[in-house]
mmCIF file with all atom_site columns, C-alpha atoms in Angstrom:
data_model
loop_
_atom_site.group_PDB
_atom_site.id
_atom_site.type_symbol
_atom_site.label_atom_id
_atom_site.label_alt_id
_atom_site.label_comp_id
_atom_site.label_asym_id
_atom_site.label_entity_id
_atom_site.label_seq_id
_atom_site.pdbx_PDB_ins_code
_atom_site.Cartn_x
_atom_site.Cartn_y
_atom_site.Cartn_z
_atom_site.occupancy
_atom_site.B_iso_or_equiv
_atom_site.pdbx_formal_charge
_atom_site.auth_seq_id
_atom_site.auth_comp_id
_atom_site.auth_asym_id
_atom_site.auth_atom_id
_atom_site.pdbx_PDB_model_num
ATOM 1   C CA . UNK A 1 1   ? 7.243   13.860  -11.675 1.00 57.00 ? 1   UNK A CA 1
ATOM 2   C CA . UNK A 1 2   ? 5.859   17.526  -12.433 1.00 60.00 ? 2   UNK A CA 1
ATOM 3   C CA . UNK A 1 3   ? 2.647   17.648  -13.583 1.00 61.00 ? 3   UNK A CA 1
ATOM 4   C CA . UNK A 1 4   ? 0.682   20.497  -15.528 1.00 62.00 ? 4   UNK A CA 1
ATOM 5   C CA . UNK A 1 5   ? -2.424  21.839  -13.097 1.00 60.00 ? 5   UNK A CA 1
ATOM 6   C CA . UNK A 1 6   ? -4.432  24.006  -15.395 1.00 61.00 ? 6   UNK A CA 1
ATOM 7   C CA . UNK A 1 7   ? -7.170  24.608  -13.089 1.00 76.00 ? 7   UNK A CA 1
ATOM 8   C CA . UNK A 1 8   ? -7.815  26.135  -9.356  1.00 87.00 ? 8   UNK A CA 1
ATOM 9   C CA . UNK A 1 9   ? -6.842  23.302  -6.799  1.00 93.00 ? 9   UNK A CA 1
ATOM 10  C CA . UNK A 1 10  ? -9.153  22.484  -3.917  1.00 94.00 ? 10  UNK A CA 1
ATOM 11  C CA . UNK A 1 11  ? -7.185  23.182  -0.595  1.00 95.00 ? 11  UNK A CA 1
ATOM 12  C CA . UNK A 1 12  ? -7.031  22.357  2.991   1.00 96.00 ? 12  UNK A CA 1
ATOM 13  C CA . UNK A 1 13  ? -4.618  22.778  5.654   1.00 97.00 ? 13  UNK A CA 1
ATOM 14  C CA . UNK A 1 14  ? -3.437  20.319  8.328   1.00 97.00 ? 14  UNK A CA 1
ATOM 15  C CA . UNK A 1 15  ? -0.960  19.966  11.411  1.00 97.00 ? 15  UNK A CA 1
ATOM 16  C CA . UNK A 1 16  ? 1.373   16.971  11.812  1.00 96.00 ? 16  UNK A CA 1
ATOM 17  C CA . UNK A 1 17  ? 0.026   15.725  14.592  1.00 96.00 ? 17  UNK A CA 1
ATOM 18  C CA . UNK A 1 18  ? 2.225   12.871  17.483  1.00 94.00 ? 18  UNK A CA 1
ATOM 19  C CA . UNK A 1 19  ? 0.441   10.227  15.102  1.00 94.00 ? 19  UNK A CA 1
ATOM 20  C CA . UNK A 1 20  ? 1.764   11.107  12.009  1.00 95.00 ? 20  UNK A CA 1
ATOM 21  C CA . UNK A 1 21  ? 5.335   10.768  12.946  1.00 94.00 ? 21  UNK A CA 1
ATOM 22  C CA . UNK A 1 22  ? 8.111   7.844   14.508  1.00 93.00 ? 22  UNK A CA 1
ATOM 23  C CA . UNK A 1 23  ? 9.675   8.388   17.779  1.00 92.00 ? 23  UNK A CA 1
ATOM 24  C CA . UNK A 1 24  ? 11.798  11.449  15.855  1.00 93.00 ? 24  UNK A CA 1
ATOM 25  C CA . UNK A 1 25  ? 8.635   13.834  15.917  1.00 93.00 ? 25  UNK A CA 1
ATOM 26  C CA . UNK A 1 26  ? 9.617   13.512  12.101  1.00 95.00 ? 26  UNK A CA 1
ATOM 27  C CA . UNK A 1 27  ? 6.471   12.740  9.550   1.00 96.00 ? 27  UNK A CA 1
ATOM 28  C CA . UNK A 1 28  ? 5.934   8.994   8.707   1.00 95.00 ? 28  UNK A CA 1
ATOM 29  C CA . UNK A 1 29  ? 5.919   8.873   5.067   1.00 94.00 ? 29  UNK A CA 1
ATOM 30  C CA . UNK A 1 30  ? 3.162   6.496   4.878   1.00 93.00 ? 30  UNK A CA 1
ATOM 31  C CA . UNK A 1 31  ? 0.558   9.298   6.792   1.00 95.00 ? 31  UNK A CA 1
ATOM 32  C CA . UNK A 1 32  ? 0.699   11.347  3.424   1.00 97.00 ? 32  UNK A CA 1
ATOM 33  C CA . UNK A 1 33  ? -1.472  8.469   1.997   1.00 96.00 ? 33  UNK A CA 1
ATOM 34  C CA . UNK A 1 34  ? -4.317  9.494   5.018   1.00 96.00 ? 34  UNK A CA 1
ATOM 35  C CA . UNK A 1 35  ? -4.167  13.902  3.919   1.00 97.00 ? 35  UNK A CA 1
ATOM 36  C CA . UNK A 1 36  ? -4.379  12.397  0.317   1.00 97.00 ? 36  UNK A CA 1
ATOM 37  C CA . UNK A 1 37  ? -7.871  11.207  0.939   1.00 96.00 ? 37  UNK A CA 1
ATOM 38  C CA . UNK A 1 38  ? -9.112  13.570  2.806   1.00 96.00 ? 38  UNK A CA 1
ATOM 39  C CA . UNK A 1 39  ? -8.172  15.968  0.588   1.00 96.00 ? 39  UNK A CA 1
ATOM 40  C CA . UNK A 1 40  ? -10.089 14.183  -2.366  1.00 95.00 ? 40  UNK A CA 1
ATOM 41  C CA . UNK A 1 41  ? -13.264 13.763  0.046   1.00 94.00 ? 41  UNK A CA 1
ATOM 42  C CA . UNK A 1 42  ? -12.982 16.857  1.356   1.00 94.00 ? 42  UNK A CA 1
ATOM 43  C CA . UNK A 1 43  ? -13.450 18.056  -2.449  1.00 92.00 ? 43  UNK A CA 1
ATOM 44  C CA . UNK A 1 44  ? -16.717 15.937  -3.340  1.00 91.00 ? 44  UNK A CA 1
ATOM 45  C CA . UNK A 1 45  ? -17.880 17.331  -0.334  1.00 91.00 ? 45  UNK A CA 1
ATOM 46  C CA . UNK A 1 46  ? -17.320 21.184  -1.224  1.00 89.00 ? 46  UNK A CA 1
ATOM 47  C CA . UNK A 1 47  ? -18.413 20.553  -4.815  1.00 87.00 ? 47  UNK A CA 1
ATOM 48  C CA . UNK A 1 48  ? -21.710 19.143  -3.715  1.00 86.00 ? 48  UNK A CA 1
ATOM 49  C CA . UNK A 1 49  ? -21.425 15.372  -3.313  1.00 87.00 ? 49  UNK A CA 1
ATOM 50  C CA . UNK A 1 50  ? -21.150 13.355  0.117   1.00 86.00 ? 50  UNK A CA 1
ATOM 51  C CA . UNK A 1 51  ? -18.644 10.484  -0.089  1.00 85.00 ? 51  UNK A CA 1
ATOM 52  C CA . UNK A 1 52  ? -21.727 8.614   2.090   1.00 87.00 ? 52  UNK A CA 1
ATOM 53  C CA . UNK A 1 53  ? -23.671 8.560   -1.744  1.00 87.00 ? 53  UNK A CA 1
ATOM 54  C CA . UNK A 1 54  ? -21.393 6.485   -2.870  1.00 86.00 ? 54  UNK A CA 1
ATOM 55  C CA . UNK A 1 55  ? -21.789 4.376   -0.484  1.00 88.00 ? 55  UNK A CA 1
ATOM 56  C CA . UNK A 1 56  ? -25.475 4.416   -0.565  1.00 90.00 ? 56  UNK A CA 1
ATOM 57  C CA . UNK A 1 57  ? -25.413 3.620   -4.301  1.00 90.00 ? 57  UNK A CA 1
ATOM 58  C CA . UNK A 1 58  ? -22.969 0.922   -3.964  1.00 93.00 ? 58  UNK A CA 1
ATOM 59  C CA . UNK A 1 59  ? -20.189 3.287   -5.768  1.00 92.00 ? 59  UNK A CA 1
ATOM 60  C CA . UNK A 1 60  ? -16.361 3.020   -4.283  1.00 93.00 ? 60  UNK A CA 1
ATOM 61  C CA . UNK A 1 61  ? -13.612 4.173   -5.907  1.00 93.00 ? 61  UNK A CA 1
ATOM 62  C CA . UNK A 1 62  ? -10.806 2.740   -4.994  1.00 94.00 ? 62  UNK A CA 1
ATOM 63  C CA . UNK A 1 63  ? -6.868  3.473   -5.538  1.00 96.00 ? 63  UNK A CA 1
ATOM 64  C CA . UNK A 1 64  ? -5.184  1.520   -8.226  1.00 97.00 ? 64  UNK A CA 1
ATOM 65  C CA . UNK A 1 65  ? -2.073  3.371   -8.626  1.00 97.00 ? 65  UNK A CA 1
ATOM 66  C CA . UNK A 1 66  ? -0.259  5.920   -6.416  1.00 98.00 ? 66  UNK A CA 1
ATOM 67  C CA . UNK A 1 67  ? 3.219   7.898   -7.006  1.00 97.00 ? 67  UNK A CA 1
ATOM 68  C CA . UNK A 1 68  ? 4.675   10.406  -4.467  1.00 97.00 ? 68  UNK A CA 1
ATOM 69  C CA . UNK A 1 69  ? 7.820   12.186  -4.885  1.00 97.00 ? 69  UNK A CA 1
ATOM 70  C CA . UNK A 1 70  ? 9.034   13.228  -1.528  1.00 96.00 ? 70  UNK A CA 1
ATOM 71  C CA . UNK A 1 71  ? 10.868  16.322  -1.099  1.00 97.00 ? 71  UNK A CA 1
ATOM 72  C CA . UNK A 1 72  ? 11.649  17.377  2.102   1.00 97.00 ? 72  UNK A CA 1
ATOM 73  C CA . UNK A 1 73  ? 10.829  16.131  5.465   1.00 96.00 ? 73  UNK A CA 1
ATOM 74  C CA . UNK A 1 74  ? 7.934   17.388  8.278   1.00 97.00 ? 74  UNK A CA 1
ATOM 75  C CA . UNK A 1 75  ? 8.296   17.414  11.731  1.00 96.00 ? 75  UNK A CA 1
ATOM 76  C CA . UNK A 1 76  ? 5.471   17.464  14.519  1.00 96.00 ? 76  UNK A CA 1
ATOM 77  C CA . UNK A 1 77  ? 3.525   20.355  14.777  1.00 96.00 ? 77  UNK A CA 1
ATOM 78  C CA . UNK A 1 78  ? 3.968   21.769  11.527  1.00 97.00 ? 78  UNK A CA 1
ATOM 79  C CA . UNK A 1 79  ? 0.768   23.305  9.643   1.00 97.00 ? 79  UNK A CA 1
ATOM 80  C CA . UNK A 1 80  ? 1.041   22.256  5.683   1.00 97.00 ? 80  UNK A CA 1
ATOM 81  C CA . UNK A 1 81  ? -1.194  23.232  2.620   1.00 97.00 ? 81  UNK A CA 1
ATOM 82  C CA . UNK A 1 82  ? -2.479  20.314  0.756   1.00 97.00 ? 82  UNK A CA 1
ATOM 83  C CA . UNK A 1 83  ? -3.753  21.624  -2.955  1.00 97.00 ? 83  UNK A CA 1
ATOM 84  C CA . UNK A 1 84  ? -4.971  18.815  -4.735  1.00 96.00 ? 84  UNK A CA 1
ATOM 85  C CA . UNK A 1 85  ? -6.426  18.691  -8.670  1.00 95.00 ? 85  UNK A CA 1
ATOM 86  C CA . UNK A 1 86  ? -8.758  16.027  -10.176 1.00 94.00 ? 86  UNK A CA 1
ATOM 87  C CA . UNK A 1 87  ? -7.261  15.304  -13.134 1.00 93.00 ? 87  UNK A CA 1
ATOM 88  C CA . UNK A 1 88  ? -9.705  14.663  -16.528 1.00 90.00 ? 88  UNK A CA 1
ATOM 89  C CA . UNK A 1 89  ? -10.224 11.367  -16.762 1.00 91.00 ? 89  UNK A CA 1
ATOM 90  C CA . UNK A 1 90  ? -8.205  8.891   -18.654 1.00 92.00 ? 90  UNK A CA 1
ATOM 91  C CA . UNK A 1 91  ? -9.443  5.687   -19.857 1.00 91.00 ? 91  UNK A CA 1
ATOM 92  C CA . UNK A 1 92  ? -11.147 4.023   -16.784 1.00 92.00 ? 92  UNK A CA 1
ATOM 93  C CA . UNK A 1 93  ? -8.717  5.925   -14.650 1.00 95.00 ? 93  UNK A CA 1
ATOM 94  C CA . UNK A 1 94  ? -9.212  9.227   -12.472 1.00 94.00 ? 94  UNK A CA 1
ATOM 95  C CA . UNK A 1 95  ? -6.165  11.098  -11.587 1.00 96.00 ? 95  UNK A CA 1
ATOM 96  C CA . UNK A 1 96  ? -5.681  13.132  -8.630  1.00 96.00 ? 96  UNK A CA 1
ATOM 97  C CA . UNK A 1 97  ? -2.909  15.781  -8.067  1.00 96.00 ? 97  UNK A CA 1
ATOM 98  C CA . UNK A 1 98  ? -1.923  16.865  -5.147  1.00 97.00 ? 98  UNK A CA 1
ATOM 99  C CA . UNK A 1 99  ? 0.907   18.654  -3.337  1.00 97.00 ? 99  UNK A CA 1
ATOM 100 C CA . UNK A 1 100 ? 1.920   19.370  0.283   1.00 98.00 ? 100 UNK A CA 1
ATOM 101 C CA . UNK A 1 101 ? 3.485   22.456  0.881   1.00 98.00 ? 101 UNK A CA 1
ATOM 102 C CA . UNK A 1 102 ? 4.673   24.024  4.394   1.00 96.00 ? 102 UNK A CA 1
ATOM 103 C CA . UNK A 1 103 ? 3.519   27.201  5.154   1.00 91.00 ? 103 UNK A CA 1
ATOM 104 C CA . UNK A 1 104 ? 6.719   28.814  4.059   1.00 94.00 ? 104 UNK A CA 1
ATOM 105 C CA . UNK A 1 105 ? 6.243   27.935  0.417   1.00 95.00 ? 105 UNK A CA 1
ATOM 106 C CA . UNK A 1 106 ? 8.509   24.633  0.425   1.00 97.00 ? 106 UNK A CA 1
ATOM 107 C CA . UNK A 1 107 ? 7.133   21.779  -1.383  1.00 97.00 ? 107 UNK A CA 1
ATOM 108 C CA . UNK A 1 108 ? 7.527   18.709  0.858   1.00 98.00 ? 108 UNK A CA 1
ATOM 109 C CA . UNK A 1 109 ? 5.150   16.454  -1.279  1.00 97.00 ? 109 UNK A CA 1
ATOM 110 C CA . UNK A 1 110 ? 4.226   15.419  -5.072  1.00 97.00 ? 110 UNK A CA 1
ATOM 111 C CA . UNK A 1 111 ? 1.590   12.460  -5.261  1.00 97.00 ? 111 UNK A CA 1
ATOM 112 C CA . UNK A 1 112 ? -0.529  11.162  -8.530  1.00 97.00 ? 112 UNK A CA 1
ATOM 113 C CA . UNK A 1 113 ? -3.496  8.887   -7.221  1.00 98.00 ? 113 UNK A CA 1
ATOM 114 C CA . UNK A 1 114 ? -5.385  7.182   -10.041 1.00 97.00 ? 114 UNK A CA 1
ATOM 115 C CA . UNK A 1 115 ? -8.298  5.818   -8.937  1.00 96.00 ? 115 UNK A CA 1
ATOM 116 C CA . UNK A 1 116 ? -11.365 3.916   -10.273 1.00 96.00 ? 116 UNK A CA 1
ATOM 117 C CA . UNK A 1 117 ? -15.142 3.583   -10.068 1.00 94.00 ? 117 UNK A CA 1
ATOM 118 C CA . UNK A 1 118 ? -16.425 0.493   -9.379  1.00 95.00 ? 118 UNK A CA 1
ATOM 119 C CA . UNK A 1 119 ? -19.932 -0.855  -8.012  1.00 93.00 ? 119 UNK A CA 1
ATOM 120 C CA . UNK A 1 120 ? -20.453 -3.461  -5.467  1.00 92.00 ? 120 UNK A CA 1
ATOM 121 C CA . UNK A 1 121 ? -22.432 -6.464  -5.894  1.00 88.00 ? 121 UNK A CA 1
ATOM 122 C CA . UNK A 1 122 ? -23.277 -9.405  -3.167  1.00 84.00 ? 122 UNK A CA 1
ATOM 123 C CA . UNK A 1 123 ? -20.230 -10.905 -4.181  1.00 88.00 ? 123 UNK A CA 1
ATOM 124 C CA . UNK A 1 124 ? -17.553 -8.759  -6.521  1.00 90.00 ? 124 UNK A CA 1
ATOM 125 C CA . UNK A 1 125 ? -16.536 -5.384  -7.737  1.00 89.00 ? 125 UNK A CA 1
ATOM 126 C CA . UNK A 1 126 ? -17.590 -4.495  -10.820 1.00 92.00 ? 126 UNK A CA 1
ATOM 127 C CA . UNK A 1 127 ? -15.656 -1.683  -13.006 1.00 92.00 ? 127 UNK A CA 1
ATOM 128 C CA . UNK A 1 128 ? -17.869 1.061   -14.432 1.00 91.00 ? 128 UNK A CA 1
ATOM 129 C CA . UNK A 1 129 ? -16.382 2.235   -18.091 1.00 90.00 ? 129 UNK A CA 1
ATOM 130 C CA . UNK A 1 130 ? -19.251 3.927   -18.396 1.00 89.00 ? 130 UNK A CA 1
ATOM 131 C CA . UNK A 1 131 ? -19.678 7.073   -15.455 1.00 88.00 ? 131 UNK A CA 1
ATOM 132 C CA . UNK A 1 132 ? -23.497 7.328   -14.474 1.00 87.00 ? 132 UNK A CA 1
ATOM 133 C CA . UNK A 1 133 ? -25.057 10.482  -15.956 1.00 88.00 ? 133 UNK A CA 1
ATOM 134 C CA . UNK A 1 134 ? -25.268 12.500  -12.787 1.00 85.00 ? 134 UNK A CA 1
ATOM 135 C CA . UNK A 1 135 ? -21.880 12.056  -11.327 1.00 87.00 ? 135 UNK A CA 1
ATOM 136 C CA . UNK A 1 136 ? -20.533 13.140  -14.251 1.00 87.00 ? 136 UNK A CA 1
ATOM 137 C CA . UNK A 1 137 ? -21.652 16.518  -13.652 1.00 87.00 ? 137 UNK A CA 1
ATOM 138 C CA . UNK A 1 138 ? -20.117 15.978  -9.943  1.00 87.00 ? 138 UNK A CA 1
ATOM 139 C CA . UNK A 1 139 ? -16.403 14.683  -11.998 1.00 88.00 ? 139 UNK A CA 1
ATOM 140 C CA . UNK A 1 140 ? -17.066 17.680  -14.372 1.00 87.00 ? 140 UNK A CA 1
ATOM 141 C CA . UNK A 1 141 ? -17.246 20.074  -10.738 1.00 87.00 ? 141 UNK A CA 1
ATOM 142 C CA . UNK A 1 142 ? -14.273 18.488  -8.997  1.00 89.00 ? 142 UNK A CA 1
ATOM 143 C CA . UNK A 1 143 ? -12.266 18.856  -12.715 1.00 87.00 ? 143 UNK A CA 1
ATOM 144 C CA . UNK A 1 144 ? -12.592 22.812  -12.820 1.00 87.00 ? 144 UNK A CA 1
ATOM 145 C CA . UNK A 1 145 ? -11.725 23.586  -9.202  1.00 87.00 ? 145 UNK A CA 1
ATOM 146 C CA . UNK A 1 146 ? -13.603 25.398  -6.845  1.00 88.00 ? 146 UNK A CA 1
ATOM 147 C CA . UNK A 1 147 ? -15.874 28.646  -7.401  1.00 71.00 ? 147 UNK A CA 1
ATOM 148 C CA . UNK A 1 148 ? -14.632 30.927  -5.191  1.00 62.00 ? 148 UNK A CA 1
ATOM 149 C CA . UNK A 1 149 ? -11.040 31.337  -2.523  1.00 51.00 ? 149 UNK A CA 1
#
């Protein structure tokens, strides 16, 4: 799983922290899910958007398919870079990028999250093939990467 990342990725950094890992100090592979998401709200929020709209218009997006390629392993108290990429947008699908890299360069972590928009009702989901006007400009933001280092 390599994939081609055209674009400027949106970055943060972390520390595995005691609640990332088992009684080995070693990282729990299921944590990477957790820096995954922040990493995509952490985006919307430096290109403009607060996750919390969403939510006020009734918008989620939720995960419908994830992949990560695990590379090498993390150990408590290590600091990481997490560059992520939103993908352009296929079909109803929007794919995320991301990696996870220690601060020595090696690449620990390869994920693809595809995820959808949907908008809640009283009683069910509904998918949204069609992006409202104004968060496409947001999706357009988040696709070329961020302005400035």
């Amino acid at each position: 799983m390599t994939f081609n990342t055209p674009v400027r990725p949106w970055r943060i950094h972390k520390r595995v922290l005691p609640q990332h890992t088992d009684y080995a100090g070693v990282m729990w592979h299921g944590a990477y899910v957790q820096w995954l998401e922040e990493a995509r709200v952490e985006a919307l929020k430096a290109a403009g958007c607060r996750y919390s709209e969403f939510e006020e218009r009734r918008l989620e997006m939720p995960v419908v398919g994830l992949e990560i390629k695990y590379f090498k392993t993390l150990f408590h108290g290590e600091e990481v870079v997490i560059d992520s990429w939103a993908m352009s947008r296929k079909g109803i699908r929007w794919p995320w990028i991301s990696k996870v890299y220690r601060s020595n360069g090696d690449l620990i972590i390869e994920a693809k999250v595809d995820l959808v928009l949907v908008r809640l009702s009283d009683t069910k989901r509904n998918l949204l093939r069609e992006t409202p006007e104004d968060l496409l400009a947001v999706f357009s933001s988040l696709h070329q990467g961020p302005i400035d280092d």
